[in-house]
Coordinates of C-alpha atoms and ligand atoms in Angstrom, one line a residue:
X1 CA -124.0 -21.8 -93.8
X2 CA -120.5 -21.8 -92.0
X3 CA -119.7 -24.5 -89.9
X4 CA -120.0 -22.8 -86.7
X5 CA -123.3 -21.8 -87.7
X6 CA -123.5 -25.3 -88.7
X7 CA -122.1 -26.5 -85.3
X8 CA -125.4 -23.6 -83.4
X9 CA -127.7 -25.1 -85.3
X10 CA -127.1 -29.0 -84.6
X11 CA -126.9 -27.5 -80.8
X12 CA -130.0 -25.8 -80.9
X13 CA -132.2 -28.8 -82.4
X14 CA -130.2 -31.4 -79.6
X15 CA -131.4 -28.7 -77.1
X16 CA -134.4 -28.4 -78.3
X17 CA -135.0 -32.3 -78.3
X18 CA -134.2 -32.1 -74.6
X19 CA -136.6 -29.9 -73.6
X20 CA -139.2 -31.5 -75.8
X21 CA -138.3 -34.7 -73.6
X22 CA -138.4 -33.1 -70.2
X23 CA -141.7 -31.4 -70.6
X24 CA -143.1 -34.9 -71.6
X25 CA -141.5 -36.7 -69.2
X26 CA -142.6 -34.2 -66.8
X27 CA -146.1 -34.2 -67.8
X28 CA -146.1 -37.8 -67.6
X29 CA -144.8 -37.5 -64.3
X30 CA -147.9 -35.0 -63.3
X31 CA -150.4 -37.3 -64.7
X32 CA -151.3 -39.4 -61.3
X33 CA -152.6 -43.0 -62.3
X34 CA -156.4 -41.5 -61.1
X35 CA -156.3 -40.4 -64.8
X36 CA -155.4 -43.6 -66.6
X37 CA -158.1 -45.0 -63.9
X38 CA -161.0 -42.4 -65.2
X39 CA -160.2 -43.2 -68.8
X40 CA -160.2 -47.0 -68.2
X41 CA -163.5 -46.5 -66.5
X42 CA -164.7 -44.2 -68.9
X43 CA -163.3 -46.6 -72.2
X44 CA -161.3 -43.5 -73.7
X45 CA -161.0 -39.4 -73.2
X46 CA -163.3 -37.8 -75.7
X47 CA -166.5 -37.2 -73.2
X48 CA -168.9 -34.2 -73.0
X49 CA -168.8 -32.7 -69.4
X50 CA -172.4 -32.0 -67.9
X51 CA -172.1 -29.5 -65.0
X52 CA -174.4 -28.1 -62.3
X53 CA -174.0 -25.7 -59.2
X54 CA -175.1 -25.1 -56.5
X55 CA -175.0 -22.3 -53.7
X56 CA -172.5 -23.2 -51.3
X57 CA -175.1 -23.5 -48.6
X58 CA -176.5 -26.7 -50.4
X59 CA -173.1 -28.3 -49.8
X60 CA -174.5 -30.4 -46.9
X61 CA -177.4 -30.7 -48.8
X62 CA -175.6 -32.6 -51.6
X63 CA -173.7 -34.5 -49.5
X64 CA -177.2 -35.9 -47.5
X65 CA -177.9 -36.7 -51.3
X66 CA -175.0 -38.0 -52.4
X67 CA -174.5 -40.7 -49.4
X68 CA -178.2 -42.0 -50.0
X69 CA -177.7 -41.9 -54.2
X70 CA -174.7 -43.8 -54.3
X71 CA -175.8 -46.8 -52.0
X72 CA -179.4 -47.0 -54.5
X73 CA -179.7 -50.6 -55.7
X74 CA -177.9 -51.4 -58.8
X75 CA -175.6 -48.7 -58.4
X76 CA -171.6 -49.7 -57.9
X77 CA -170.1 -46.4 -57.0
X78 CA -166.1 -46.0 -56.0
X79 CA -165.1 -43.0 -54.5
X80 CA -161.9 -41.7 -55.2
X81 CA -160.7 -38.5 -53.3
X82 CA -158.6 -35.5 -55.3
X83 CA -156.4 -33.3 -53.3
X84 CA -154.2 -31.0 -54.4
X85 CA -151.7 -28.4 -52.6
X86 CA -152.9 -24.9 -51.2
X87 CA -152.8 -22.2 -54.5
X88 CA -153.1 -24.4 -57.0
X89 CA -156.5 -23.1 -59.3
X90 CA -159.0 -25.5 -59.4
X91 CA -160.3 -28.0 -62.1
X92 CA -162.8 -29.9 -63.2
X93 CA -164.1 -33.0 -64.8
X94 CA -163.2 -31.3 -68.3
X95 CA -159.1 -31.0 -67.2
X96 CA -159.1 -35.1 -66.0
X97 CA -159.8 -36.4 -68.5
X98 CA -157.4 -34.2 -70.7
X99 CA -154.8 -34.2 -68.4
X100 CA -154.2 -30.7 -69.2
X101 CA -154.0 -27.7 -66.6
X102 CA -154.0 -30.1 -63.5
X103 CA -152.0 -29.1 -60.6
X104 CA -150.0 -32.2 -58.3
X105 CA -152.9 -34.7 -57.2
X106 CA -152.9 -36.9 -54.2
X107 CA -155.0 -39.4 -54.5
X108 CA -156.8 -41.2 -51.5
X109 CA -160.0 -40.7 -49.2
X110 CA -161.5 -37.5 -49.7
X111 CA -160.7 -34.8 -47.5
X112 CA -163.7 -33.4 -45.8
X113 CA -165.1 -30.2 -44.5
X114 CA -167.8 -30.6 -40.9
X115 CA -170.5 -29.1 -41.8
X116 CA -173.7 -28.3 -39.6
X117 CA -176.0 -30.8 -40.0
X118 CA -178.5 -30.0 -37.4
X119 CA -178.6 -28.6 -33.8
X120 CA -175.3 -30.0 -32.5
X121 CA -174.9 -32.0 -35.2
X122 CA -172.2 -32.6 -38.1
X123 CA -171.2 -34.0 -41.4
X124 CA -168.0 -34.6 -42.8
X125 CA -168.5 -33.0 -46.6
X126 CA -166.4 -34.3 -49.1
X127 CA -163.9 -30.8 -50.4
X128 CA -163.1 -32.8 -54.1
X129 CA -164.3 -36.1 -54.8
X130 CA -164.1 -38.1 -57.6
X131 CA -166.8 -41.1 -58.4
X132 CA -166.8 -43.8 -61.0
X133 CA -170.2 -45.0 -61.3
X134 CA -171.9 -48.2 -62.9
X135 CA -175.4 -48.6 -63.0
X136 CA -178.3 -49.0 -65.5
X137 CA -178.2 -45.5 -67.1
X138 CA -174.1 -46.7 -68.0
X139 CA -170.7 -46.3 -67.0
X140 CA -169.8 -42.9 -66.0
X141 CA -167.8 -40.7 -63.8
X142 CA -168.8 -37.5 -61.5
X143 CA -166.8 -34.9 -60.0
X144 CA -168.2 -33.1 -56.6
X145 CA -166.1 -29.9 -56.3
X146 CA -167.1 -28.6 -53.2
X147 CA -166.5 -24.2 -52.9
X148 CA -163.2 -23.1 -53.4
X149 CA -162.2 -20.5 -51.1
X150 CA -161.6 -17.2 -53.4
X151 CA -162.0 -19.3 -56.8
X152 CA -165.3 -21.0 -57.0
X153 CA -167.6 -20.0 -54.2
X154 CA -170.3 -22.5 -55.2
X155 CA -170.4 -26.1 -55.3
X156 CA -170.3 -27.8 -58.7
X157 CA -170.9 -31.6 -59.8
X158 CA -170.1 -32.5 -63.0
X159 CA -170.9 -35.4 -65.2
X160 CA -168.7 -37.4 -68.1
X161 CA -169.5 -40.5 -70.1
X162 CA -173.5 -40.5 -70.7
X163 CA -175.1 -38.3 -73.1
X164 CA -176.6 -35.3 -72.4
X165 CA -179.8 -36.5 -71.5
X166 CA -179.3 -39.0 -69.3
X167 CA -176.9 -36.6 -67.2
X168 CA -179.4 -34.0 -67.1
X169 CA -182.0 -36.7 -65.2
X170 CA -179.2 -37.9 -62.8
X171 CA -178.2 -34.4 -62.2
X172 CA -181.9 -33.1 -61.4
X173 CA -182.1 -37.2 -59.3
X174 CA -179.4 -35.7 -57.1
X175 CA -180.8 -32.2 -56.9
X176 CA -184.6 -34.0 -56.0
X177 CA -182.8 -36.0 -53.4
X178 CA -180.9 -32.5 -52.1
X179 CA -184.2 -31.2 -51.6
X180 CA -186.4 -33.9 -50.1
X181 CA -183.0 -34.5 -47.6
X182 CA -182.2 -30.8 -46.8
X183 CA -181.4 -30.1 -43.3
X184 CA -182.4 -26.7 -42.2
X185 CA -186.6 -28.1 -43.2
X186 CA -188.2 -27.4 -40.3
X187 CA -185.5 -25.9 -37.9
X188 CA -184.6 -22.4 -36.5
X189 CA -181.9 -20.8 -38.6
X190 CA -180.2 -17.5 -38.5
X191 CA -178.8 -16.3 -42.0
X192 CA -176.2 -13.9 -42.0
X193 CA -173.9 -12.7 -44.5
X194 CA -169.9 -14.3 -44.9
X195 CA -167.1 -12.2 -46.0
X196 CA -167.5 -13.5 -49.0
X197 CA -171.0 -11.8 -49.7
X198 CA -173.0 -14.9 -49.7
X199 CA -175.1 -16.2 -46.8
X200 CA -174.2 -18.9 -44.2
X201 CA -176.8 -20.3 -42.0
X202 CA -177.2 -21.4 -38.7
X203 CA -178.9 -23.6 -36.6
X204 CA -180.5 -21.7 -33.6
X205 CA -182.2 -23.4 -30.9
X206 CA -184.8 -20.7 -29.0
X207 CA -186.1 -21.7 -25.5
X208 CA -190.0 -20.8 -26.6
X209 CA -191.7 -17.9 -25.1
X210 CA -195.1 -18.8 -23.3
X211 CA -198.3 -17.0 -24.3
X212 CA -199.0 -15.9 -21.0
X213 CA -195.1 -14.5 -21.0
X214 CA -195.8 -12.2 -23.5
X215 CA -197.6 -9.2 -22.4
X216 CA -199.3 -7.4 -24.5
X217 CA -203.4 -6.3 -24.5
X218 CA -205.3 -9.0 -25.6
X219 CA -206.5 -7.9 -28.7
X220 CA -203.0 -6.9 -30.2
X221 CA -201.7 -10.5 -29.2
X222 CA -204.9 -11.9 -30.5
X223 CA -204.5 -9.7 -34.0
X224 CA -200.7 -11.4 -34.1
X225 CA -202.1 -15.0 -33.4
X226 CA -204.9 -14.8 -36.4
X227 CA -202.6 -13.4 -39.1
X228 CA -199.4 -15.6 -38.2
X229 CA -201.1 -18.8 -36.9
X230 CA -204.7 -19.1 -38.0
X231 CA -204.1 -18.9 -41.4
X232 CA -201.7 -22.2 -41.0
X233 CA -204.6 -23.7 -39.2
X234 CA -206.8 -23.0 -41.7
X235 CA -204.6 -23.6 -44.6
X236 CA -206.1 -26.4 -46.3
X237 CA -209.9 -24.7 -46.2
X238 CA -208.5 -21.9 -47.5
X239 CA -206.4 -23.0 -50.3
X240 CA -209.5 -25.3 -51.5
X241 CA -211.4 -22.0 -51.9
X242 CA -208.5 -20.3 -54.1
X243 CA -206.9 -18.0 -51.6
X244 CA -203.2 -17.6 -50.7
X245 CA -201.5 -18.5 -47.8
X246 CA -197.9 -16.4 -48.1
X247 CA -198.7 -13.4 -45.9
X248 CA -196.3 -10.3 -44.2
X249 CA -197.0 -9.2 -40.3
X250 CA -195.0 -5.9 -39.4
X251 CA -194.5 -5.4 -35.8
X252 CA -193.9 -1.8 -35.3
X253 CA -193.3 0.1 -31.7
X254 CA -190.3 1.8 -29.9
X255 CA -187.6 -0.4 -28.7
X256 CA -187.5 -2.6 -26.0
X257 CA -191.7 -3.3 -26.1
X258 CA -191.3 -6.7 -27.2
X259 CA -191.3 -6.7 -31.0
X260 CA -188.6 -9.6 -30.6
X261 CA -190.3 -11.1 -27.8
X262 CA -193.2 -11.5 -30.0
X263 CA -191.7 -13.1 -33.0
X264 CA -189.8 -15.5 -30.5
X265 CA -193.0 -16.9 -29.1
X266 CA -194.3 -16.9 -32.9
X267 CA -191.7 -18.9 -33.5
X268 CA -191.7 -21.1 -31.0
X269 CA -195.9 -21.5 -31.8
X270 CA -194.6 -23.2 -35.0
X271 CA -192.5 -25.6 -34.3
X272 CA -193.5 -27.4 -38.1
X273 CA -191.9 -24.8 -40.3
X274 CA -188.9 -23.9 -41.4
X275 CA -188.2 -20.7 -39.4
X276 CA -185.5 -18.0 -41.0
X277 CA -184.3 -15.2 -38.9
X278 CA -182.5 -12.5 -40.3
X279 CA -181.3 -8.9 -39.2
X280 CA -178.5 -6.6 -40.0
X281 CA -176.8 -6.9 -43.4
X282 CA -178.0 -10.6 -44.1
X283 CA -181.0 -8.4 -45.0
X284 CA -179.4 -7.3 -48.6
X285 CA -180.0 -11.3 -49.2
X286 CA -183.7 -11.2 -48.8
X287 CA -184.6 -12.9 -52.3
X288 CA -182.2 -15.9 -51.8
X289 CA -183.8 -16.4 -48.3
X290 CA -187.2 -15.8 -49.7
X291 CA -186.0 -18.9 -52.5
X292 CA -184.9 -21.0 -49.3
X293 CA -188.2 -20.5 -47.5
X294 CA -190.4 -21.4 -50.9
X295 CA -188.6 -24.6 -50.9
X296 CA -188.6 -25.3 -47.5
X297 CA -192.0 -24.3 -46.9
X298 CA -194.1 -24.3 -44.7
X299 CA -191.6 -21.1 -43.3
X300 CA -191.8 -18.2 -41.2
X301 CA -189.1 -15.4 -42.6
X302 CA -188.0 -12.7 -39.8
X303 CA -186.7 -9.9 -40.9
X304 CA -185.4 -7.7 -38.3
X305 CA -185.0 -4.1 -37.7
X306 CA -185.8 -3.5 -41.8
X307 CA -185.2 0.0 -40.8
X308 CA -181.9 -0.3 -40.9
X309 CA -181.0 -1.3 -43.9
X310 CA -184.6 -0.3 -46.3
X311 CA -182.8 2.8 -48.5
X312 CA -179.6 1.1 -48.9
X313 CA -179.4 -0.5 -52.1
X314 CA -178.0 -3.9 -53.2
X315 CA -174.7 -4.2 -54.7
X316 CA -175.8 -3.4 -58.6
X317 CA -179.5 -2.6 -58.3
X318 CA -181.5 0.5 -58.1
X319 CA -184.0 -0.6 -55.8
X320 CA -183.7 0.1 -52.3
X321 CA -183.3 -3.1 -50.2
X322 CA -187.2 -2.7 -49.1
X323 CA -188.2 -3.0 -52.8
X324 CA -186.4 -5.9 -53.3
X325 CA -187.6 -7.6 -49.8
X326 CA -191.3 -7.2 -50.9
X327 CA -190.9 -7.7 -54.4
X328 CA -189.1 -11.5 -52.9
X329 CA -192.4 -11.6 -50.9
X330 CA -194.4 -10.8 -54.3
X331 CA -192.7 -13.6 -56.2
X332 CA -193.3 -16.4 -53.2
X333 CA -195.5 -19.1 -54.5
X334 CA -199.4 -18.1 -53.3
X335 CA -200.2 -21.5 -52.1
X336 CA -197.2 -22.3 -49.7
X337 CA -197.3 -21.2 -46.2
X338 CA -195.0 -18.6 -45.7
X339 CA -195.3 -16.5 -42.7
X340 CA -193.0 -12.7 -43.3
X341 CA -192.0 -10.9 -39.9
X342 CA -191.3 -7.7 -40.4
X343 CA -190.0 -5.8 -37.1
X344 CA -189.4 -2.0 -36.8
X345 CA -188.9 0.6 -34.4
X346 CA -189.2 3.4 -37.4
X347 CA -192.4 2.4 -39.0
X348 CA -192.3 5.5 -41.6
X349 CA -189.0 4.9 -43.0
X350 CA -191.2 1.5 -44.2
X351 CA -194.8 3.4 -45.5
X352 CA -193.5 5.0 -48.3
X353 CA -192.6 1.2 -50.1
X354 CA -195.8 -0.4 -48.6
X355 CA -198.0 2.1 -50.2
X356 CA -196.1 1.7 -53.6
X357 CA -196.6 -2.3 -53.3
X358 CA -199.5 -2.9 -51.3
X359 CA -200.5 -6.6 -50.6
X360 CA -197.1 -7.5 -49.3
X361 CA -197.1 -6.8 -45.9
X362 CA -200.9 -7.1 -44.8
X363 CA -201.0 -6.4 -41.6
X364 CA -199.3 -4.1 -38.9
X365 CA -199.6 -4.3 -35.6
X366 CA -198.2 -1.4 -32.8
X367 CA -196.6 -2.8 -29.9
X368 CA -196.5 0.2 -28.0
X369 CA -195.3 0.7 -24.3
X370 CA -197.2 -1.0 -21.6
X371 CA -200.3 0.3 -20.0
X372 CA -200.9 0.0 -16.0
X373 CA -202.1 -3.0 -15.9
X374 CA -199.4 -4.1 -18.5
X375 CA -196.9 -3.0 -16.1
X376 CA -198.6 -4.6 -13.1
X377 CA -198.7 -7.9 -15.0
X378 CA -194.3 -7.0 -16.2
X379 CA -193.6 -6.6 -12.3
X380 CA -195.4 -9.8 -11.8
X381 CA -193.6 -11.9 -14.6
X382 CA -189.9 -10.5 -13.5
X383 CA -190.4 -10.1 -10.1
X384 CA -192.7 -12.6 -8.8
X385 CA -190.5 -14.4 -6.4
X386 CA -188.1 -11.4 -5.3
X387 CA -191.0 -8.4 -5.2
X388 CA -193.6 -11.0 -2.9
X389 CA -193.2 -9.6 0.3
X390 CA -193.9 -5.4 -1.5
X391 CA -196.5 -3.9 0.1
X392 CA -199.4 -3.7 -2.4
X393 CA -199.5 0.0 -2.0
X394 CA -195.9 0.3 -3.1
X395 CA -196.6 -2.2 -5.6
X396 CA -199.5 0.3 -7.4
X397 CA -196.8 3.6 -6.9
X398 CA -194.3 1.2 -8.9
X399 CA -196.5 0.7 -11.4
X400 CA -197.8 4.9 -11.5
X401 CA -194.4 5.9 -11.5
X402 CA -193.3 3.7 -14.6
X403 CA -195.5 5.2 -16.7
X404 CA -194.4 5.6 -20.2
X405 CA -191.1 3.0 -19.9
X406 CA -190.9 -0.2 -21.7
X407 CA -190.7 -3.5 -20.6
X408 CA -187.5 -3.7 -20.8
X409 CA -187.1 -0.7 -18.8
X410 CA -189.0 -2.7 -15.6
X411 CA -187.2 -5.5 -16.4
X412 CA -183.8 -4.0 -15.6
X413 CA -185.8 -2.2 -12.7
X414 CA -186.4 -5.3 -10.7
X415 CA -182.5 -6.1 -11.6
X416 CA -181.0 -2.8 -9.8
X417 CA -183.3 -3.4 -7.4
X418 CA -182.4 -7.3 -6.8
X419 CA -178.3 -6.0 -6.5
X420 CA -179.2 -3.3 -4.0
X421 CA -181.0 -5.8 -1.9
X422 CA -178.6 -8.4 -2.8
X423 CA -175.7 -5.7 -1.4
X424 CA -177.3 -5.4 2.1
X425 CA -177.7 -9.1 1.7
X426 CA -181.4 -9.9 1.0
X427 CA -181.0 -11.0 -2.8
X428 CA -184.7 -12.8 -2.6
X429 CA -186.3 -9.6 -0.9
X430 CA -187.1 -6.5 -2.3
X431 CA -188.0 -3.9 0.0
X432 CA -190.3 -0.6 -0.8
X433 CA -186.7 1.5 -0.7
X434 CA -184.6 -0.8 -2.7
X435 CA -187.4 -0.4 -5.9
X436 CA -188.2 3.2 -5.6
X437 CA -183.7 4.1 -5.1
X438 CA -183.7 2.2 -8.4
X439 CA -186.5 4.1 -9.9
X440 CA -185.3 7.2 -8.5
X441 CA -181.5 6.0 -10.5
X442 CA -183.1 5.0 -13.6
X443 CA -185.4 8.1 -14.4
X444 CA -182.4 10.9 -13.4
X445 CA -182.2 13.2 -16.6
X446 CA -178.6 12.5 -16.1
X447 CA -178.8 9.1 -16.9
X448 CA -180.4 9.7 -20.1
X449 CA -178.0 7.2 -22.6
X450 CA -179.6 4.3 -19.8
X451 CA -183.0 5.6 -20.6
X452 CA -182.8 5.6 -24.5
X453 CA -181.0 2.6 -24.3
X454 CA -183.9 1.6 -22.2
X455 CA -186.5 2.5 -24.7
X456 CA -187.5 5.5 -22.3
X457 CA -186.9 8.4 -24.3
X458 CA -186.1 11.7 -22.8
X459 CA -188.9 12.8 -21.2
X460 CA -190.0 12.1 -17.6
X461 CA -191.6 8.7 -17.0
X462 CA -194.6 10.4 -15.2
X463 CA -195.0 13.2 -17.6
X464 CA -197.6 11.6 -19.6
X465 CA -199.4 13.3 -21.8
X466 CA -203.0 12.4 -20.8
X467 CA -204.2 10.9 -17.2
X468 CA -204.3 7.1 -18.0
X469 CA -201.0 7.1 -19.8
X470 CA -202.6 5.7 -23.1
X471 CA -200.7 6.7 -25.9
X472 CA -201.3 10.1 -27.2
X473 CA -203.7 10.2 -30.5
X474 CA -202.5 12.1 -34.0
X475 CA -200.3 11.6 -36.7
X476 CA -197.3 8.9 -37.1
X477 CA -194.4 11.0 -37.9
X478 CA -194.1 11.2 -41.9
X479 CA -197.7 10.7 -42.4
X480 CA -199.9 13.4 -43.9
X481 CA -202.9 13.4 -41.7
X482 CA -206.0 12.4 -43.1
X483 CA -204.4 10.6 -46.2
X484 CA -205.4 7.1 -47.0
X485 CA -203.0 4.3 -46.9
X486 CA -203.7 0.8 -47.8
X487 CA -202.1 -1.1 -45.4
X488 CA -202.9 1.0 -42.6
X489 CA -206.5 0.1 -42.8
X490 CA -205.7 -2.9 -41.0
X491 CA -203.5 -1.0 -38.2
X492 CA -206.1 1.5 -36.4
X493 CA -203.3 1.7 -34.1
X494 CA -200.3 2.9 -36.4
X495 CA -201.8 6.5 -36.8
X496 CA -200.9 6.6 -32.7
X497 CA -197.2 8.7 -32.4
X498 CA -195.2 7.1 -29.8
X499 CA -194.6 9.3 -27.2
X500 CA -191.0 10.6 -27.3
Ligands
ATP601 N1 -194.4 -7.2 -24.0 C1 -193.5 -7.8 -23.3 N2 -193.8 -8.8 -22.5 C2 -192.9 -9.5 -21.8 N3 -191.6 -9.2 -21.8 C3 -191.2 -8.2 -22.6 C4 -192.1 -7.5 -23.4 N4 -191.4 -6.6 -24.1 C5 -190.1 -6.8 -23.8 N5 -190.0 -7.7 -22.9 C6 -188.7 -8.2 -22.3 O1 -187.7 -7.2 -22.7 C7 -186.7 -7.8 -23.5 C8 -186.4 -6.9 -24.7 O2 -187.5 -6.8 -25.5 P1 -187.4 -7.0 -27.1 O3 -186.1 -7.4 -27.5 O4 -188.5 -7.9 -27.5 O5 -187.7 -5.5 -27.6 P2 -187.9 -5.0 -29.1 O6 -189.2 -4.4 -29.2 O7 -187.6 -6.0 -30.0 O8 -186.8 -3.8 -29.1 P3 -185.9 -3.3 -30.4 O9 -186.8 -2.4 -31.2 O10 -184.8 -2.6 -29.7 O11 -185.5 -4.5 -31.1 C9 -187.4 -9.1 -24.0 O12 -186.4 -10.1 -24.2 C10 -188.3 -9.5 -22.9 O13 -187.6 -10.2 -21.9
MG602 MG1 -186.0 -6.4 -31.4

């Protein structure tokens, strides 16, 4: 070797020294004293990690369980919060006690995300905490990550310095805890889908919708009441003598006849249960909700407007969305209560899937457009105080002349006719000429968006197909007359068409 060689290689190993120095003195600088803290707690480094997860809805769940688990007697818990800056990639129990792969830590009170709690209420949920536990089961330490925007959507607690064991029981203590504490039991929630593709619930709370406010013939209201609240009444007789309780209603009719209406005074009838009410894409989520509803049971599941979404398919699967909604009905538990809502205005998009899993969906029930004295009893629920001084003569040509709208439709009626009385300044007194101008508006063939929007269709209101107005009997579009459908045994009405 020349000197000068000589002279590059000294250089390189003194260079070399000093980088070998920096990167430990800067990884000792990284290492925040939380770490010499766990492995004091812990009495040294080499622990298994234990993990669980949990769907990020749970997160409120966990913390519920967390706040009562940590104050249990005997239990000495110190909670230390881990935060880190924006971008860094997460870590776990696993890097802490290495050291290795941890991003800058600040060390304090947790920071906390609000989460709904209830109906107008919140709870601060811990984003990364970490706890050093002592009680009989040992000395250990658990780490409650909560979901990491675009890295871990789930929540995870992990578990270091017992054996595998005796984490598994605390783990599953926590997760019993999560359940008997969970928040949305027994409340109104709607469940719709996050950018992120999983679900995020909400509390809901629905004024509730009187019997006598729902108007519908008597035996179609009373066929709704026996399958969706007798059962529950009965529940106890009927799961002594071996039969199930889990059963799907499908409200079927054209819109604006009071499918939703229906379900809300359902809803409100069972103020006990966990009620779930879904619609749109949160639809493609079916078989988590149908998991959320088994363990929060007793539950009433809404699905709305399944026509929508029941041939596309989930992300991955074969199976249209339908067959996975009634296979999530299929693998409910048979003894809980659980109450399925289906609502549609398209009922034979649905039959195909009924017919090929029969037993889901056991009842169907038409609400179809209002008869006369349906309409009479409409005009009396929205108008009462603003159409009282209407002749009764005008009153019954109201009620001829609607034939074949929705209730909907007399519902925005009585509101056209409320601002043209309102404009000649008489807002509390309809007169004969301010309800039949607004008729006259409502049923002009030009206006026909209004009327589909309405539920009318695009025929003439009085251009009824038989004399009394009752909906016209023969086939429902898409099904082969004469065929025999399992499900539709219990629907005499569903073989009616709807009239547009
Ligand atoms: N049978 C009814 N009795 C009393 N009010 C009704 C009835 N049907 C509809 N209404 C009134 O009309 C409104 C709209 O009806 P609703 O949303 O229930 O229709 P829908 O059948 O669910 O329609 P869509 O198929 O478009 O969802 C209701 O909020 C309610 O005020
Ligand atoms: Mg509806």
């Amino acid at each position: 070797m020349t000197g000068d060689q000589q002279q590059q290689a000294q250089q390189f190993a003194r260079d070399f020294q000093a980088f070998m120095e920096w990167t430990q003195e800067v990884s000792e600088r990284r290492n925040p004293p939380v770490i010499d803290q766990l492995h004091e707690h812990l009495g040294g480094t080499d622990h298994s990690v234990i993990s669980r997860e949990w769907s990020p809805v749970e997160h409120v769940n966990l913390q519920r369980a967390l706040d009562v688990w940590r104050r249990q007697d005997g239990r000495e818990v110190t909670v230390v919060g881990l935060s880190s800056p924006r971008h860094f990639s997460s870590f776990g129990l696993g890097e802490l006690l290495s050291g290795d792969g941890l991003p800058p830590l600040r060390t304090g009170s947790p920071d906390v995300i609000d989460l709904a709690s209830g109906p107008g209420q919140t709870l601060a949920c811990w984003k990364r905490a970490l706890l050093l536990v002592r009680d009989p089961c040992g000395t250990y330490a658990l780490l409650v990550n909560g979901p990491q925007p675009h890295e871990e959507p789930d929540v995870r607690i992990e578990v270091a310095g017992v054996d595998t064991g005796a984490a598994q029981a605390l783990l599953s203590d926590i997760d019993r805890l999560r359940s008997e504490l969970n928040v949305f039991r027994g409340q109104s929630i709607v469940v719709e889908s996050n950018r992120m593709g999983g679900l995020s619930l909400s509390f809901v709370q629905l004024p509730p919708v009187a019997r006598e406010d729902v108007i519908l013939p008597e035996e179609v209201l009373g066929r709704v009441d026996r399958h969706a609240l007798g059962i529950t009444a009965h529940a106890q007789t009927l799961r002594d003598a071996g039969q199930h309780l889990k059963r799907g209603l499908l409200l079927f009719g054209p819109p604006g006849t009071g499918k939703t209406h229906t379900v809300r005074y359902l809803i409100g009838r069972r103020p006990d249960a966990t009620r779930l009410l879904l619609q749109g894409e949160a639809l493609h989520s079916v078989s988590a909700v149908a998991g959320l509803a088994r363990e929060l049971a007793p539950s009433v599941v809404v699905l709305e407007d399944v026509d929508l979404v029941a041939e596309d398919r989930e992300y991955g699967q074969h199976n249209p969305v339908l067959f996975a909604l009634l296979e999530a009905m299929d693998g409910s538990a048979a003894d809980s209560d659980l109450l399925f809502v289906l609502t549609t205005n398209r009922a034979e998009v649905l039959e195909r899937a009924l017919v090929q899993r029969p037993g889901r969906v056991d009842v169907a029930v038409e609400i179809a457009r209002p008869d006369g004295p349906a309409r009479a009893r409409l005009l009396e629920l929205y108008g009462a105080d603003v159409l009282a001084g209407l002749p009764e003569d005008d009153r019954a040509r109201v009620v001829d002349r609607t034939d074949g709208v929705t209730a909907s439709f007399l519902k925005e009626l009585i509101r056209r006719a409320v601002l043209a009385a309102a404009e000649e300044g008489r807002a509390d007194r309809v007169s004969a000429h301010d309800i039949h101008t607004a008729l006259d508006d409502l049923l002009d063939q030009s206006q026909s968006v209004t009327r589909s929007l309405l539920g009318l269709g695009d025929h003439e209101a009085d251009d009824t197909d038989d004399e009394d107005g009752a909906p016209v009997e023969g086939p429902t579009p898409g099904v082969a007359p004469g065929a025999s459908y399992g499900w539709f045994a219990y629907a005499p009405h569903a073989r009616r068409r709807y009239r547009d």
